[in-house]
Short mmCIF file of C-alpha atoms and ligand atoms in Angstrom, two decimals:
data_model
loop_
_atom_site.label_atom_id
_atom_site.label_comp_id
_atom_site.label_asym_id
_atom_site.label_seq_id
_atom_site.Cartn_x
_atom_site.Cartn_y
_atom_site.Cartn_z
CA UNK A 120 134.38 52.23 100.31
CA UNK A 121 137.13 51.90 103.17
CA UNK A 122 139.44 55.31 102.85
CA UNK A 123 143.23 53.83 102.38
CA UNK A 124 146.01 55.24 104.31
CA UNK A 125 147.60 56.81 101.14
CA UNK A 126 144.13 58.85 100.87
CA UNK A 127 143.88 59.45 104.54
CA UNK A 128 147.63 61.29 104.25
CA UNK A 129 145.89 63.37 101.36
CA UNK A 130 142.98 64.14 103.83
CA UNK A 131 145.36 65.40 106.47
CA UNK A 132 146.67 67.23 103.71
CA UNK A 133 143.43 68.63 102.35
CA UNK A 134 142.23 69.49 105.99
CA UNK A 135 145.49 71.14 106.44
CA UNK A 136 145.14 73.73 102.94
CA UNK A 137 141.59 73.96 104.27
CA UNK A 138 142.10 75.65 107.69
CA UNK A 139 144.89 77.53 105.98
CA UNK A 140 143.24 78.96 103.44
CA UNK A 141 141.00 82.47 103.85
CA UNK A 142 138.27 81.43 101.40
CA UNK A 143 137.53 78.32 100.39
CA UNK A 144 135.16 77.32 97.83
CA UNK A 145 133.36 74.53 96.74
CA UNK A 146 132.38 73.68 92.65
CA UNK A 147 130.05 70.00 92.52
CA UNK A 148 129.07 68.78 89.55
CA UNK A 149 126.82 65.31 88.63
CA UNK A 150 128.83 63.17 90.56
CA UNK A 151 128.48 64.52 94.18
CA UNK A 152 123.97 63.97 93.43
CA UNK A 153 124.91 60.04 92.03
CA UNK A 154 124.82 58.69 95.57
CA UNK A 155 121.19 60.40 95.91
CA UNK A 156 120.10 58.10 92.79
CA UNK A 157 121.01 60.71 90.40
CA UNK A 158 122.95 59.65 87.55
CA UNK A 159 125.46 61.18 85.61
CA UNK A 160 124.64 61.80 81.74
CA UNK A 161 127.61 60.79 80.78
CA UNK A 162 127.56 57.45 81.94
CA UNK A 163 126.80 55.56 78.87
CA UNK A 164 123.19 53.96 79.29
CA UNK A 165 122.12 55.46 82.15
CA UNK A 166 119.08 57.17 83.02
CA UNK A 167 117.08 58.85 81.07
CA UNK A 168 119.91 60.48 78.82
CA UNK A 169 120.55 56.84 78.12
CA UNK A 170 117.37 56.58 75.75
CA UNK A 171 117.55 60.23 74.62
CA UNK A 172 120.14 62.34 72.72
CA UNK A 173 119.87 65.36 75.37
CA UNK A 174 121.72 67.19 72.64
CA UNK A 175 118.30 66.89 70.67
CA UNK A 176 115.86 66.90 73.40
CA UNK A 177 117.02 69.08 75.84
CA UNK A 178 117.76 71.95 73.26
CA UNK A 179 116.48 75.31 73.22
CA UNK A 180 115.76 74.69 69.79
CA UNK A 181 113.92 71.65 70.68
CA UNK A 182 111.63 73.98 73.18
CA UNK A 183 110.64 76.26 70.46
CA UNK A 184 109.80 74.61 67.69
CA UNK A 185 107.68 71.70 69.83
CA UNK A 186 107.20 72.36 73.25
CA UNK A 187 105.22 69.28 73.46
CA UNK A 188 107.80 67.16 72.92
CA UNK A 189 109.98 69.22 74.70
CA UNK A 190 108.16 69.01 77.70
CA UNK A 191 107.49 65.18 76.84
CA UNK A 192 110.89 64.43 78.01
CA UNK A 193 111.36 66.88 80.40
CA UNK A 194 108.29 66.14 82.74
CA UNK A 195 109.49 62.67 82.70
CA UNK A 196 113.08 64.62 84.21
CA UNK A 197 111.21 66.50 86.79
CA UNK A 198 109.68 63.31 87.99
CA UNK A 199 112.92 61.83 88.11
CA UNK A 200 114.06 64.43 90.47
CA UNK A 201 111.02 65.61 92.38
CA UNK A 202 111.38 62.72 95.45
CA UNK A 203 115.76 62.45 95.24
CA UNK A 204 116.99 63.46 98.56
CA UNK A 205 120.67 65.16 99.45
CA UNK A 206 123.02 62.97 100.66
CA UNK A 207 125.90 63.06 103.29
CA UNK A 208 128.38 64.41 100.96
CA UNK A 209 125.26 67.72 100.63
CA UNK A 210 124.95 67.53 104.16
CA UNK A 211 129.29 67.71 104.82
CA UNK A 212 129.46 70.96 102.44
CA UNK A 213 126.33 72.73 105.08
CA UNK A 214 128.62 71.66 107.96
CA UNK A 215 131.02 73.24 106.95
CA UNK A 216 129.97 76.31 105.42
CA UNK A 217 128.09 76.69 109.13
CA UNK A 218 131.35 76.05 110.93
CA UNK A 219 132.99 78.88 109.03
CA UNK A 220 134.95 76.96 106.97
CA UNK A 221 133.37 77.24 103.52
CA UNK A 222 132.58 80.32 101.97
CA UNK A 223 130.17 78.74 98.82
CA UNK A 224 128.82 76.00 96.98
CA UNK A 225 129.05 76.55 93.04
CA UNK A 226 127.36 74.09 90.94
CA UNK A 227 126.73 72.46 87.65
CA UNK A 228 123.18 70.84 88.91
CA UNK A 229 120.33 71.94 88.41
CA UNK A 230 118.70 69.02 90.97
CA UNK A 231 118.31 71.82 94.10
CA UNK A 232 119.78 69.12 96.44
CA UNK A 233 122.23 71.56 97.77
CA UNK A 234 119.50 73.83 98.48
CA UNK A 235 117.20 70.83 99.81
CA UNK A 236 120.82 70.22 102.31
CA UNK A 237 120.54 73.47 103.53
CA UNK A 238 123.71 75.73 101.64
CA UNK A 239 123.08 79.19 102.24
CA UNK A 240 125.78 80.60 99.62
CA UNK A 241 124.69 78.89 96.49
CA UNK A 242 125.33 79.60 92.56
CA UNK A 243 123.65 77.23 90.68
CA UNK A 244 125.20 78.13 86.96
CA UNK A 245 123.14 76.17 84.40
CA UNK A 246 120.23 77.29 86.31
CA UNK A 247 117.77 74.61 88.49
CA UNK A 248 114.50 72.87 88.32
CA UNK A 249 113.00 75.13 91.04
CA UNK A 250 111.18 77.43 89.06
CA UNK A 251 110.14 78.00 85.12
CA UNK A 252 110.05 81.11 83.52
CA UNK A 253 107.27 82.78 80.44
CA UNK A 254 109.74 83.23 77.17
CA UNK A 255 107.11 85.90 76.58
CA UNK A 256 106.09 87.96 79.18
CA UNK A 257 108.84 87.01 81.93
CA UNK A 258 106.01 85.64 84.35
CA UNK A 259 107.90 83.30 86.70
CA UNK A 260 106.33 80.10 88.39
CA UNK A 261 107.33 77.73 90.92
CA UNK A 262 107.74 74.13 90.58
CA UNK A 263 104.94 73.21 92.41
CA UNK A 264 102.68 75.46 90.07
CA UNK A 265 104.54 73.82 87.29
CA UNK A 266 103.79 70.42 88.38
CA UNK A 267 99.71 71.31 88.56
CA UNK A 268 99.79 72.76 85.13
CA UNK A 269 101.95 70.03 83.51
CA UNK A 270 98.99 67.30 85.00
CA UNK A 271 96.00 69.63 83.62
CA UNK A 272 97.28 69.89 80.54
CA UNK A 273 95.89 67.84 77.48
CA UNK A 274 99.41 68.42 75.73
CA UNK A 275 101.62 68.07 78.39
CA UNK A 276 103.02 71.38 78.25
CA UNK A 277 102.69 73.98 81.41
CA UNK A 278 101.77 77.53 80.31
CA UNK A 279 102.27 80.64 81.13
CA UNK A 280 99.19 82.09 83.86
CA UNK A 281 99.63 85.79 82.43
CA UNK A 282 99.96 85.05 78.57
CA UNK A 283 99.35 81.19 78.05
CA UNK A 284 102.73 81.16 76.55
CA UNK A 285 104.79 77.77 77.13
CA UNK A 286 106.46 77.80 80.31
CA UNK A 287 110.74 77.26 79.95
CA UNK A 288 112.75 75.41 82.96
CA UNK A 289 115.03 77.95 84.53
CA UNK A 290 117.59 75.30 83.29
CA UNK A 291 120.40 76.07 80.90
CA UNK A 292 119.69 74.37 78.02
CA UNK A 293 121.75 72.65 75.45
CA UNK A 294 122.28 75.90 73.13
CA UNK A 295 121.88 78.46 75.52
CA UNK A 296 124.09 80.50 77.23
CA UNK A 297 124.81 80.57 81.41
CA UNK A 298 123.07 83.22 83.24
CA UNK A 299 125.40 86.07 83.35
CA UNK A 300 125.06 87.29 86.68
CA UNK A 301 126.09 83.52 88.35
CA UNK A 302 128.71 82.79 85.91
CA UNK A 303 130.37 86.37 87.24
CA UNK A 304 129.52 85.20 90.90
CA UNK A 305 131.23 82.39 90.46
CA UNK A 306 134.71 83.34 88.47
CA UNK A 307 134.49 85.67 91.59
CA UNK A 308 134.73 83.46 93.74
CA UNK A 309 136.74 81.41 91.91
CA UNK A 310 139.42 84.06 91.42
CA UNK A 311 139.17 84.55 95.47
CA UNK A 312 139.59 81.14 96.61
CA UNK A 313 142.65 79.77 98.34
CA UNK A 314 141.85 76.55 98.24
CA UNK A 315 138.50 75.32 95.45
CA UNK A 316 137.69 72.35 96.29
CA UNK A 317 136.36 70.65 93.26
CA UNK A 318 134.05 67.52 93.40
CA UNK A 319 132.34 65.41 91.72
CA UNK A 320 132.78 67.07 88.01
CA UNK A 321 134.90 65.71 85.30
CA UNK A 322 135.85 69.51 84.42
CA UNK A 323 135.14 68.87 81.01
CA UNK A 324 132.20 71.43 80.33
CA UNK A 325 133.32 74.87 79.39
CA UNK A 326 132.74 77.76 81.19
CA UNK A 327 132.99 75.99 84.29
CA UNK A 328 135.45 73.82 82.93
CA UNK A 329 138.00 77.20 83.49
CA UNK A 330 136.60 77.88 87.08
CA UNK A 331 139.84 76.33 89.02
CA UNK A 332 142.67 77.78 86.72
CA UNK A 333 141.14 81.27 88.00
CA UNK A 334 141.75 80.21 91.03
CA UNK A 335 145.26 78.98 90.40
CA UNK A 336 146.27 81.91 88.35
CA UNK A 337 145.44 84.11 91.76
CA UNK A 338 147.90 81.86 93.50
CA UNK A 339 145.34 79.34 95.19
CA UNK A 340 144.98 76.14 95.30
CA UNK A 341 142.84 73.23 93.97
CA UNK A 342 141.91 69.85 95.62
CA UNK A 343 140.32 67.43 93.16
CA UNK A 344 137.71 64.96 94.84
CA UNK A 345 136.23 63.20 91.74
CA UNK A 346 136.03 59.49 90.69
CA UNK A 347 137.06 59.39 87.28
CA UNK A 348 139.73 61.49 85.25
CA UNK A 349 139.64 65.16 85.08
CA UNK A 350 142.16 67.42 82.38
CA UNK A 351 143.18 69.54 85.46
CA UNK A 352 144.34 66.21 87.76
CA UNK A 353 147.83 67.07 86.97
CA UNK A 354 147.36 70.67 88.40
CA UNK A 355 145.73 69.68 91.77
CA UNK A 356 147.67 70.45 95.33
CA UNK A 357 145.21 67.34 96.37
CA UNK A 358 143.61 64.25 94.37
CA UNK A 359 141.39 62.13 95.80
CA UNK A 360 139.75 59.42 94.26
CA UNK A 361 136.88 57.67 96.65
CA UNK A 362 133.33 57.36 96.98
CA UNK A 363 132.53 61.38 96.99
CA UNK A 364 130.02 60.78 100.58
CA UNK A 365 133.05 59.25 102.33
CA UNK A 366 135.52 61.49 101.18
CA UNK A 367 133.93 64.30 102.08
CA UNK A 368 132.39 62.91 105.31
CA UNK A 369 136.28 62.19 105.92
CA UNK A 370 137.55 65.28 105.18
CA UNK A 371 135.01 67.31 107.77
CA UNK A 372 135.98 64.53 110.62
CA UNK A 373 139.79 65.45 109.70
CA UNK A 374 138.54 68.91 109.87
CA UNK A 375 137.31 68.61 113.34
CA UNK A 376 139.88 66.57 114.65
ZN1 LIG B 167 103.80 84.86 79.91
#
């Protein structure tokens, strides 16, 4: 996607707030992993939440009353992800945390791209695919581990090496609540930000959802870099509506210009 002039005047301005600004923050959602063959849940039909109600299948209820089939559709997810690579608009976010100009990355996905890119301050809030943990005993084990055990076993559900208990993905599930301690990392943040820059999320989920009017209520801004509709557009110092790779790959050039 070619960046018009209209957006490249919002990039100057963006780029501008950005060198301003003290502490600036970053909050991805599904859109920013779609270029890295990821899709987005919502998108009606797409992916594997396309044949599934992840309301159903992806619910903590779901996991304890039949793991199997828990872990039916979930292996399936972990395949889908195990090979999906970062992609430029990853890679834009670890230049510029390393030039100094970003102090985090806070996100909604649970894919480990951004760690895969290389971002060093990182609060994944609904948790990611790296690791599962033993409902039982605590016992926590690597994906790798995970994908060994998942293959061995007749049912199809990894267990726990200390107790045999089935093994949970460190994933928030549909029912659950977000992990304390990063939800409080990231209103921090949030509530320290001059500028949160907020891409690829449609802002729609709650808590996170509330992240950038933290941020405004301390007197900083928000930029907005998302493809469809979000309920805070009207609230943003900067909108912008392109291809998330070239926006952001756009905004660092302006950046370093
Ligand atoms: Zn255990």
């Amino acid at each position: 996607m070619t960046v018009g002039a209209a957006t490249r005047s919002d990039l100057v301005h963006l780029a501008e707030l950005a060198r301003g600004a003290r502490s600036v923050v970053a909050l991805t959602g599904a859109g920013i992993s779609v270029p890295s063959g990821i899709p987005d849940f919502r998108t009606p039909g797409s992916g594997l939440w396309g044949r599934v109600d992840p309301m159903q299948v992806a619910h903590i209820d779901a996991f304890r009353s039949d793991p199997a089939r828990f872990w039916g559709f979930y292996a399936e997810r972990f395949a889908a992800l195990e090979h999906k690579l970062p992609n430029g608009a990853h890679r834009a976010l670890v230049a510029m945390e390393q030039a100094g100009m970003l102090d985090a990355v806070i996100t909604q996905n649970v894919d480990m791209l951004h760690r895969k890119a290389g971002t060093g301050e990182l609060v994944e809030v609904h948790g990611s695919i790296a690791t599962c943990s033993c409902p039982s005993c605590g016992e926590r084990t690597a994906l790798e581990a995970v994908r060994v055990r998942l293959a061995a076993e007749p049912d199809g559900v990894p267990r726990c090496g200390r107790c045999s208990a089935p093994l949970k993905p460190d994933v928030v599930l549909f029912g659950e609540m977000l992990p304390v301690e990063a939800i409080e990392r990231a209103q921090a943040l949030c509530q320290g930000a001059e500028l949160l820059l907020c891409i690829g999320s449609s802002l729609e989920v709650q808590p996170v959802a509330g992240l950038p009017l933290l941020t405004l209520r301390a007197g900083g801004r928000v930029a907005i870099i998302t493809q469809g509709p979000t309920p805070l557009d009207e609230l943003a110092s900067v909108r912008l509506r392109g291809d998330v790779v070239a926006e952001l790959e756009a905004l660092l050039a302006a950046l370093a210009a």
